[in-house]
Tab-separated table of C-alpha atoms and ligand atoms in Angstrom:
chain	number	residue	atom	x	y	z
W	1	MET	CA	-94.765	61.224	71.514
W	2	ARG	CA	-97.717	62.264	73.689
W	3	ALA	CA	-97.893	61.447	77.399
W	4	TRP	CA	-99.706	62.645	80.499
W	5	ARG	CA	-97.257	64.259	82.945
W	6	TYR	CA	-97.403	65.656	86.452
W	7	THR	CA	-95.002	67.653	88.574
W	8	SER	CA	-97.253	67.974	91.624
W	9	THR	CA	-100.093	66.009	93.231
W	10	SER	CA	-101.598	68.829	95.266
W	11	PRO	CA	-104.553	68.838	95.724
W	12	THR	CA	-104.884	65.742	93.486
W	13	LEU	CA	-102.847	63.960	90.837
W	14	GLU	CA	-105.572	64.415	88.221
W	15	SER	CA	-105.825	68.178	88.702
W	16	ASN	CA	-102.132	68.427	87.841
W	17	LEU	CA	-102.055	66.187	84.790
W	18	VAL	CA	-100.941	67.871	81.558
W	19	LEU	CA	-100.970	66.196	78.138
W	20	VAL	CA	-97.540	66.924	76.656
W	21	ASP	CA	-97.243	66.214	72.936
W	22	ASN	CA	-93.583	66.671	72.057
W	23	LEU	CA	-91.765	64.290	74.356
W	24	PRO	CA	-88.865	62.198	73.045
W	25	LEU	CA	-89.410	58.430	72.952
W	26	PRO	CA	-88.102	56.657	76.072
W	27	THR	CA	-84.786	54.940	75.392
W	28	LEU	CA	-83.859	51.399	76.315
W	29	PRO	CA	-80.708	50.919	78.391
W	30	PRO	CA	-78.054	49.303	76.110
W	31	SER	CA	-77.075	46.637	78.673
W	32	PRO	CA	-79.999	46.262	81.058
W	33	SER	CA	-79.739	43.952	84.065
W	34	GLU	CA	-82.745	42.105	82.636
W	35	PRO	CA	-84.280	41.985	79.126
W	36	THR	CA	-86.295	45.139	78.564
W	37	LEU	CA	-88.916	46.138	76.006
W	38	LEU	CA	-89.937	49.413	74.397
W	39	ILE	CA	-93.702	49.192	73.999
W	40	ARG	CA	-96.146	51.266	71.951
W	41	VAL	CA	-99.103	51.424	74.310
W	42	ILE	CA	-102.553	50.730	72.847
W	43	SER	CA	-104.659	50.461	76.023
W	44	ALA	CA	-103.976	51.037	79.711
W	45	SER	CA	-106.079	50.346	82.781
W	46	LEU	CA	-106.115	52.236	86.062
W	47	ASN	CA	-105.414	50.979	89.580
W	48	PRO	CA	-105.640	52.897	92.862
W	49	VAL	CA	-101.829	52.659	93.244
W	50	ASP	CA	-101.500	54.913	90.157
W	51	TYR	CA	-102.667	57.930	92.167
W	52	LYS	CA	-101.881	56.706	95.692
W	53	LEU	CA	-98.142	56.273	95.260
W	54	PRO	CA	-97.364	59.676	93.672
W	55	SER	CA	-99.512	61.319	96.377
W	56	PHE	CA	-97.796	59.475	99.228
W	57	PRO	CA	-97.348	62.065	102.010
W	58	LEU	CA	-93.874	63.624	102.211
W	59	ILE	CA	-91.973	60.946	100.295
W	60	GLY	CA	-94.187	60.487	97.192
W	61	ARG	CA	-92.082	62.926	95.155
W	62	PHE	CA	-88.886	61.069	96.086
W	63	ILE	CA	-90.285	57.609	95.312
W	64	ILE	CA	-91.180	58.731	91.776
W	65	PRO	CA	-88.921	61.469	90.378
W	66	ARG	CA	-90.922	64.221	88.609
W	67	PRO	CA	-92.002	65.140	86.003
W	68	ALA	CA	-93.515	61.687	85.644
W	69	THR	CA	-96.097	59.828	83.572
W	70	PRO	CA	-98.563	57.772	85.623
W	71	GLY	CA	-100.021	54.334	84.842
W	72	GLY	CA	-98.872	50.791	85.499
W	73	ASP	CA	-101.047	48.354	83.502
W	74	PHE	CA	-100.872	48.177	79.731
W	75	CYS	CA	-101.408	46.294	76.513
W	76	GLY	CA	-99.301	47.263	73.508
W	77	GLU	CA	-96.928	46.340	70.729
W	78	VAL	CA	-93.227	45.565	71.217
W	79	VAL	CA	-91.211	47.998	69.069
W	80	GLN	CA	-87.692	47.370	70.362
W	81	LEU	CA	-85.836	44.971	72.667
W	82	SER	CA	-82.710	45.391	74.752
W	83	PRO	CA	-80.323	43.689	74.537
W	84	GLU	CA	-80.983	43.709	70.798
W	85	GLY	CA	-81.550	40.453	68.982
W	86	THR	CA	-82.636	37.201	70.475
W	87	THR	CA	-81.095	35.912	73.646
W	88	ARG	CA	-82.178	32.916	75.637
W	89	GLN	CA	-83.899	35.118	78.200
W	90	ASN	CA	-85.897	37.409	75.917
W	91	ALA	CA	-86.585	34.827	73.214
W	92	LYS	CA	-90.224	34.786	74.200
W	93	PHE	CA	-90.769	38.224	72.602
W	94	LYS	CA	-89.968	39.817	69.241
W	95	THR	CA	-90.816	43.183	67.708
W	96	GLY	CA	-94.429	43.344	66.570
W	97	ASP	CA	-95.663	41.080	69.392
W	98	LEU	CA	-98.754	42.203	71.233
W	99	VAL	CA	-98.028	42.039	74.981
W	100	PHE	CA	-99.815	42.889	78.219
W	101	GLY	CA	-98.297	43.540	81.587
W	102	ARG	CA	-97.720	45.707	84.604
W	103	LEU	CA	-95.031	47.880	86.147
W	104	ASP	CA	-93.979	47.459	89.765
W	105	ALA	CA	-94.033	50.637	91.782
W	106	PRO	CA	-92.231	53.003	91.663
W	107	ARG	CA	-92.081	52.417	87.894
W	108	GLN	CA	-94.933	54.064	85.994
W	109	GLY	CA	-95.624	55.257	82.455
W	110	SER	CA	-98.457	53.426	80.697
W	111	LEU	CA	-100.410	56.686	80.231
W	112	GLY	CA	-97.954	57.693	77.517
W	113	GLU	CA	-97.772	56.536	73.894
W	114	TYR	CA	-94.508	54.650	74.467
W	115	MET	CA	-93.155	53.056	77.635
W	116	VAL	CA	-90.369	50.788	78.835
W	117	ALA	CA	-91.062	47.546	80.730
W	118	PRO	CA	-88.987	44.593	81.866
W	119	ALA	CA	-89.758	41.501	79.776
W	120	SER	CA	-90.450	39.609	83.016
W	121	ALA	CA	-93.456	41.865	83.644
W	122	CYS	CA	-95.044	41.072	80.258
W	123	ALA	CA	-96.831	38.178	78.561
W	124	LYS	CA	-98.014	37.693	74.988
W	125	VAL	CA	-101.672	38.502	74.376
W	126	PRO	CA	-103.363	35.309	73.181
W	127	GLU	CA	-104.909	35.623	69.712
W	128	SER	CA	-108.574	35.618	70.743
W	129	VAL	CA	-108.151	38.139	73.583
W	130	GLU	CA	-109.153	41.787	73.014
W	131	VAL	CA	-106.614	44.541	73.706
W	132	ASP	CA	-108.830	46.311	76.278
W	133	ALA	CA	-109.475	43.052	78.128
W	134	ALA	CA	-105.752	42.284	78.264
W	135	ALA	CA	-105.006	45.788	79.584
W	136	ALA	CA	-107.676	45.407	82.264
W	137	VAL	CA	-106.290	42.395	84.108
W	138	PRO	CA	-102.594	42.694	85.022
W	139	THR	CA	-102.339	44.217	88.518
W	140	ALA	CA	-105.812	43.477	89.887
W	141	GLY	CA	-106.116	40.029	88.287
W	142	LEU	CA	-102.608	38.914	89.125
W	143	ALA	CA	-102.963	40.068	92.739
W	144	GLU	CA	-106.089	37.946	93.211
W	145	TYR	CA	-104.626	34.978	91.325
W	146	LYS	CA	-101.387	34.980	93.328
W	147	VAL	CA	-103.227	35.323	96.625
W	148	LEU	CA	-105.475	32.358	95.847
W	149	VAL	CA	-102.669	30.161	94.497
W	150	SER	CA	-100.207	30.957	97.291
W	151	GLY	CA	-102.920	30.129	99.834
W	152	GLY	CA	-103.129	26.610	98.436
W	153	ILE	CA	-106.749	27.061	97.412
W	154	THR	CA	-108.140	24.024	95.601
W	155	GLU	CA	-111.410	22.866	94.107
W	156	GLY	CA	-114.288	22.809	96.564
W	157	ASP	CA	-112.726	25.266	99.041
W	158	ARG	CA	-114.888	28.076	100.290
W	159	VAL	CA	-113.437	31.556	99.834
W	160	PHE	CA	-114.698	34.887	101.120
W	161	ILE	CA	-113.878	37.925	98.949
W	162	ASN	CA	-114.454	41.226	100.722
W	163	GLY	CA	-115.046	43.865	98.045
W	164	GLY	CA	-116.385	41.740	95.191
W	165	ILE	CA	-117.323	44.426	92.702
W	166	GLY	CA	-114.273	46.705	92.206
W	167	GLY	CA	-111.286	46.085	89.938
W	168	THR	CA	-109.740	43.387	92.120
W	169	GLY	CA	-113.041	41.875	93.257
W	170	THR	CA	-114.642	41.344	89.831
W	171	LEU	CA	-111.518	39.487	88.709
W	172	GLY	CA	-111.005	37.679	92.033
W	173	VAL	CA	-114.539	36.295	92.050
W	174	GLN	CA	-114.072	34.876	88.530
W	175	ILE	CA	-110.628	33.439	89.266
W	176	ALA	CA	-111.778	31.767	92.491
W	177	ARG	CA	-114.766	30.349	90.628
W	178	ALA	CA	-112.505	29.117	87.815
W	179	MET	CA	-110.419	27.319	90.466
W	180	GLY	CA	-113.564	25.469	91.521
W	181	CYS	CA	-114.186	27.370	94.742
W	182	HIS	CA	-117.471	28.192	96.385
W	183	VAL	CA	-117.346	32.006	96.475
W	184	THR	CA	-118.949	34.391	98.967
W	185	ALA	CA	-118.459	38.100	98.208
W	186	THR	CA	-119.601	41.508	99.460
W	187	CYS	CA	-120.997	44.354	97.383
W	188	PRO	CA	-123.859	46.852	97.553
W	189	GLY	CA	-127.282	45.235	96.942
W	190	GLU	CA	-127.855	46.932	93.587
W	191	LYS	CA	-124.689	45.319	92.217
W	192	SER	CA	-125.319	41.828	93.601
W	193	GLU	CA	-126.748	40.532	90.311
W	194	LEU	CA	-123.523	41.402	88.484
W	195	CYS	CA	-121.464	39.847	91.280
W	196	ARG	CA	-123.450	36.605	90.951
W	197	THR	CA	-123.094	36.654	87.168
W	198	LEU	CA	-119.326	36.853	87.610
W	199	GLY	CA	-119.361	33.745	89.765
W	200	ALA	CA	-120.275	34.521	93.376
W	201	ASP	CA	-122.424	31.800	94.964
W	202	VAL	CA	-123.372	33.973	97.930
W	203	VAL	CA	-123.479	37.769	97.942
W	204	ILE	CA	-123.604	39.801	101.159
W	205	ASP	CA	-124.958	43.345	100.808
W	206	TYR	CA	-122.436	45.133	103.021
W	207	VAL	CA	-124.557	48.299	103.063
W	208	LYS	CA	-127.606	46.642	104.604
W	209	GLU	CA	-126.203	43.556	106.341
W	210	ASP	CA	-123.709	43.049	109.128
W	211	VAL	CA	-120.988	41.220	107.180
W	212	VAL	CA	-119.289	39.709	110.233
W	213	ARG	CA	-122.579	38.326	111.534
W	214	ALA	CA	-123.485	36.886	108.125
W	215	LEU	CA	-120.115	35.109	107.962
W	216	GLU	CA	-120.332	33.839	111.545
W	217	LYS	CA	-123.711	32.319	110.693
W	218	GLU	CA	-121.974	30.141	108.073
W	219	GLY	CA	-119.635	28.739	110.737
W	220	LYS	CA	-115.932	27.848	110.343
W	221	VAL	CA	-116.130	27.042	106.638
W	222	PHE	CA	-113.854	29.462	104.778
W	223	LYS	CA	-110.359	28.409	103.771
W	224	MET	CA	-109.409	31.994	102.906
W	225	VAL	CA	-110.506	35.585	103.317
W	226	VAL	CA	-109.339	37.891	100.513
W	227	ASP	CA	-109.836	41.378	101.910
W	228	ASN	CA	-109.831	43.827	98.986
W	229	VAL	CA	-111.154	46.611	101.202
W	230	GLY	CA	-108.884	46.542	104.254
W	231	ARG	CA	-110.876	48.907	106.425
W	232	SER	CA	-112.446	46.627	109.045
W	233	GLU	CA	-110.534	45.695	112.174
W	234	ARG	CA	-113.625	43.782	113.306
W	235	LEU	CA	-113.510	41.491	110.247
W	236	TYR	CA	-110.055	40.188	111.191
W	237	ALA	CA	-110.864	40.083	114.916
W	238	ALA	CA	-113.840	37.788	114.164
W	239	SER	CA	-112.106	35.685	111.483
W	240	GLY	CA	-111.429	32.808	113.890
W	241	ARG	CA	-115.181	32.227	113.906
W	242	PHE	CA	-115.581	31.761	110.143
W	243	LEU	CA	-112.161	30.523	108.907
W	244	VAL	CA	-111.414	26.789	109.070
W	245	GLU	CA	-108.504	25.691	111.298
W	246	GLY	CA	-105.350	26.725	109.398
W	247	GLY	CA	-107.339	29.113	107.153
W	248	VAL	CA	-105.703	32.376	106.157
W	249	PHE	CA	-106.761	36.031	106.124
W	250	VAL	CA	-105.057	37.909	103.277
W	251	GLN	CA	-105.220	41.670	103.064
W	252	VAL	CA	-104.983	43.071	99.536
W	253	GLY	CA	-106.815	46.383	99.946
W	254	MET	CA	-104.814	49.248	101.373
W	255	PRO	CA	-106.737	52.443	101.979
W	256	SER	CA	-103.465	53.651	103.537
W	257	ILE	CA	-100.090	51.901	103.478
W	258	TRP	CA	-99.330	53.004	107.067
W	259	ARG	CA	-102.605	51.557	108.302
W	260	ALA	CA	-101.903	48.319	106.458
W	261	MET	CA	-98.389	48.096	107.942
W	262	LEU	CA	-99.746	48.700	111.435
W	263	ALA	CA	-102.401	46.022	110.906
W	264	MET	CA	-99.694	43.603	109.791
W	265	ILE	CA	-97.487	44.309	112.820
W	266	LYS	CA	-100.429	44.004	115.179
W	267	ARG	CA	-101.865	40.848	113.619
W	268	THR	CA	-98.600	38.981	113.170
W	269	MET	CA	-96.576	40.081	116.202
W	270	LEU	CA	-98.933	40.902	119.050
W	271	PRO	CA	-100.559	38.309	121.316
W	272	ARG	CA	-104.241	37.496	120.842
W	273	PHE	CA	-105.466	39.630	123.783
W	274	MET	CA	-103.878	42.668	122.082
W	275	GLY	CA	-105.555	41.995	118.738
W	276	GLY	CA	-102.947	39.759	117.109
W	277	GLY	CA	-102.704	36.122	116.146
W	278	VAL	CA	-106.434	35.485	115.794
W	279	THR	CA	-105.862	33.660	112.503
W	280	LYS	CA	-102.964	33.366	110.074
W	281	PHE	CA	-102.527	36.814	108.489
W	282	HIS	CA	-100.740	37.850	105.331
W	283	LEU	CA	-100.384	41.361	103.903
W	284	PHE	CA	-100.073	40.850	100.151
W	285	LEU	CA	-97.987	43.129	97.908
W	286	ILE	CA	-97.912	42.344	94.216
W	287	LYS	CA	-94.572	42.036	92.451
W	288	GLY	CA	-93.608	41.142	88.880
W	289	GLY	CA	-95.592	39.569	86.079
W	290	GLU	CA	-95.305	35.858	86.764
W	291	GLY	CA	-98.740	34.321	86.246
W	292	LEU	CA	-99.860	36.647	83.439
W	293	ASP	CA	-99.643	33.752	80.960
W	294	LYS	CA	-102.057	31.802	83.150
W	295	LEU	CA	-104.503	34.738	83.201
W	296	GLY	CA	-104.219	34.867	79.386
W	297	GLU	CA	-105.137	31.173	79.224
W	298	MET	CA	-108.128	31.740	81.492
W	299	MET	CA	-109.324	34.531	79.193
W	300	VAL	CA	-109.013	32.265	76.146
W	301	GLU	CA	-110.984	29.553	77.949
W	302	GLY	CA	-113.715	32.072	78.784
W	303	LYS	CA	-113.123	31.643	82.524
W	304	LEU	CA	-111.945	35.231	82.985
W	305	THR	CA	-113.671	38.131	81.229
W	306	PRO	CA	-112.764	41.473	82.755
W	307	HIS	CA	-115.777	43.608	83.516
W	308	VAL	CA	-114.909	47.070	82.170
W	309	GLU	CA	-117.177	49.799	83.528
W	310	LYS	CA	-115.965	52.437	81.086
W	311	VAL	CA	-113.418	52.955	78.329
W	312	TYR	CA	-111.964	56.475	78.230
W	313	GLU	CA	-110.221	58.221	75.353
W	314	PHE	CA	-106.629	59.321	75.934
W	315	GLU	CA	-107.687	62.975	76.343
W	316	GLN	CA	-110.017	61.953	79.228
W	317	VAL	CA	-107.344	60.575	81.579
W	318	PRO	CA	-107.901	63.171	84.368
W	319	GLU	CA	-111.622	62.309	84.344
W	320	ALA	CA	-110.820	58.584	84.555
W	321	VAL	CA	-108.425	59.033	87.492
W	322	ALA	CA	-111.017	61.187	89.291
W	323	LYS	CA	-113.628	58.463	88.774
W	324	LEU	CA	-111.326	55.798	90.212
W	325	ARG	CA	-110.533	57.946	93.261
W	326	GLU	CA	-114.232	58.644	93.808
W	327	GLY	CA	-114.746	54.855	94.272
W	328	GLN	CA	-117.801	52.710	93.604
W	329	CYS	CA	-116.277	51.411	90.384
W	330	GLU	CA	-117.847	48.346	88.844
W	331	GLY	CA	-114.829	46.450	87.583
W	332	LYS	CA	-112.073	48.201	85.671
W	333	LEU	CA	-111.537	51.559	83.961
W	334	VAL	CA	-109.641	51.355	80.664
W	335	VAL	CA	-107.981	54.143	78.645
W	336	HIS	CA	-107.392	54.035	74.876
W	337	VAL	CA	-103.865	55.328	74.408
W	338	GLY	CA	-103.084	54.445	70.770
W	339	ASN	CA	-104.450	52.640	67.731
W	340	ARG	CA	-104.390	48.882	67.233
W	341	ASP	CA	-102.484	49.127	63.908
U	1	NAP	N1	-101.753	44.579	97.707
U	1	NAP	C1	-101.675	44.628	96.393
U	1	NAP	O1	-100.734	44.128	95.770
U	1	NAP	C2	-102.812	45.297	95.670
U	1	NAP	C3	-103.040	45.046	94.299
U	1	NAP	C4	-104.156	45.658	93.697
U	1	NAP	C5	-104.980	46.510	94.455
U	1	NAP	N2	-104.685	46.753	95.755
U	1	NAP	C6	-105.546	47.587	96.612
U	1	NAP	O2	-106.789	46.913	96.724
U	1	NAP	C7	-107.831	47.857	96.924
U	1	NAP	C8	-108.932	47.607	95.915
U	1	NAP	O3	-108.412	47.833	94.621
U	1	NAP	P1	-109.406	47.875	93.382
U	1	NAP	O4	-108.580	47.964	92.165
U	1	NAP	O5	-110.403	46.801	93.516
U	1	NAP	O6	-110.132	49.275	93.668
U	1	NAP	P2	-111.534	49.768	93.104
U	1	NAP	O7	-111.706	49.331	91.694
U	1	NAP	O8	-111.624	51.202	93.450
U	1	NAP	O9	-112.611	48.934	93.938
U	1	NAP	C9	-112.842	49.127	95.288
U	1	NAP	C10	-114.243	48.562	95.513
U	1	NAP	O10	-114.487	48.354	96.885
U	1	NAP	C11	-115.880	48.528	97.104
U	1	NAP	N3	-116.081	48.807	98.521
U	1	NAP	C12	-115.828	49.936	99.201
U	1	NAP	N4	-116.084	49.739	100.521
U	1	NAP	C13	-116.482	48.458	100.649
U	1	NAP	C14	-116.865	47.658	101.761
U	1	NAP	N5	-116.873	48.136	103.015
U	1	NAP	N6	-117.220	46.379	101.544
U	1	NAP	C15	-117.215	45.858	100.297
U	1	NAP	N7	-116.863	46.569	99.201
U	1	NAP	C16	-116.492	47.859	99.390
U	1	NAP	C17	-116.264	49.673	96.176
U	1	NAP	O11	-117.557	49.488	95.628
U	1	NAP	P3	-118.848	50.136	96.251
U	1	NAP	O12	-118.439	51.416	96.906
U	1	NAP	O13	-119.794	50.283	95.107
U	1	NAP	O14	-119.226	49.095	97.227
U	1	NAP	C18	-115.314	49.511	95.002
U	1	NAP	O15	-115.970	48.867	93.939
U	1	NAP	C19	-107.174	49.231	96.836
U	1	NAP	O16	-106.883	49.645	98.162
U	1	NAP	C20	-105.887	48.955	96.087
U	1	NAP	O17	-104.897	49.904	96.356
U	1	NAP	C21	-103.623	46.159	96.374
């Protein structure tokens, strides 16, 4: 089979990617601790974690043993199950099923023609949903969905989504809207029309406007802040002035894991005068695939349509990873890995 492989990430993951065309198919463990699937990948989508984790300073190479194939999100066809046959746990899948899903770090491998995934990280692709759309949603869509659901968000609540136009944001805005929320989101002015089309009621141009001031002007009205950017200390420090009593500030975006960990320690453990405890804070880390079925339903109902900025051919993976790292993506980047039939 063919797969993109890397043995180094210096200076970047993409500059080290090599397309190897004679790799053996991955094998399923005969007695896995949980039902496991061998999947022929048709489409994959990229997430920042795909290049961030392998490039993690000092320990990246130990977290993911090399040579390795990057990629976490996928849509593909089940070709084999382990344990073989139908058990109560894996009865939801059979060979030939079209599934979509995601791998939890440090597992990777969707930028290869075949990959292994736990059944718990997969869901069946509903009939009317396109393969590329299914591949586009798992990590970014599930992160936003879980954040909103775990925050007890209900119809009529006001939600602020910081970073409304990237992979997470374009899905988060639609999911919050589908849940009946009033959505305020940030993005550069030239992309505000798209952000509104996806479901934002109010768009703040973060390039031209002072976001904190714009939110403070609204008053204490937001039930939740979903911070997909994670770079502004001032945003959290001011959140007591625009979150309702008991509202929650959830950080999804992690420009650096160390910075995010420090923010969490500071905001949850330190007293208010030292920058902590301003409002309830939660650092979100996605795990597993629970909820993918719900995202599939939302796609069937037309409530969730991933905005895909560009679809790349398999040979263009280094270009796609470079584009994601460069930033300013409008929605998701998808890669065609194999054929539908
Ligand atoms: N915690 C988790 O479980 C989890 C899950 C998924 C993703 N993430 C993290 O979440 C972050 C976002 O992921 P993603 O997939 O959305 O990445 P992405 O597709 O690269 O999108 C990032 C977006 O943020 C926008 N942006 C940059 N600075 C901004 C600012 N100051 N205000 C508003 N928007 C700004 C960029 O657009 P413009 O530059 O055009 O504005 C870009 O579209 C990453 O750090 C990723 O690692 C975490």
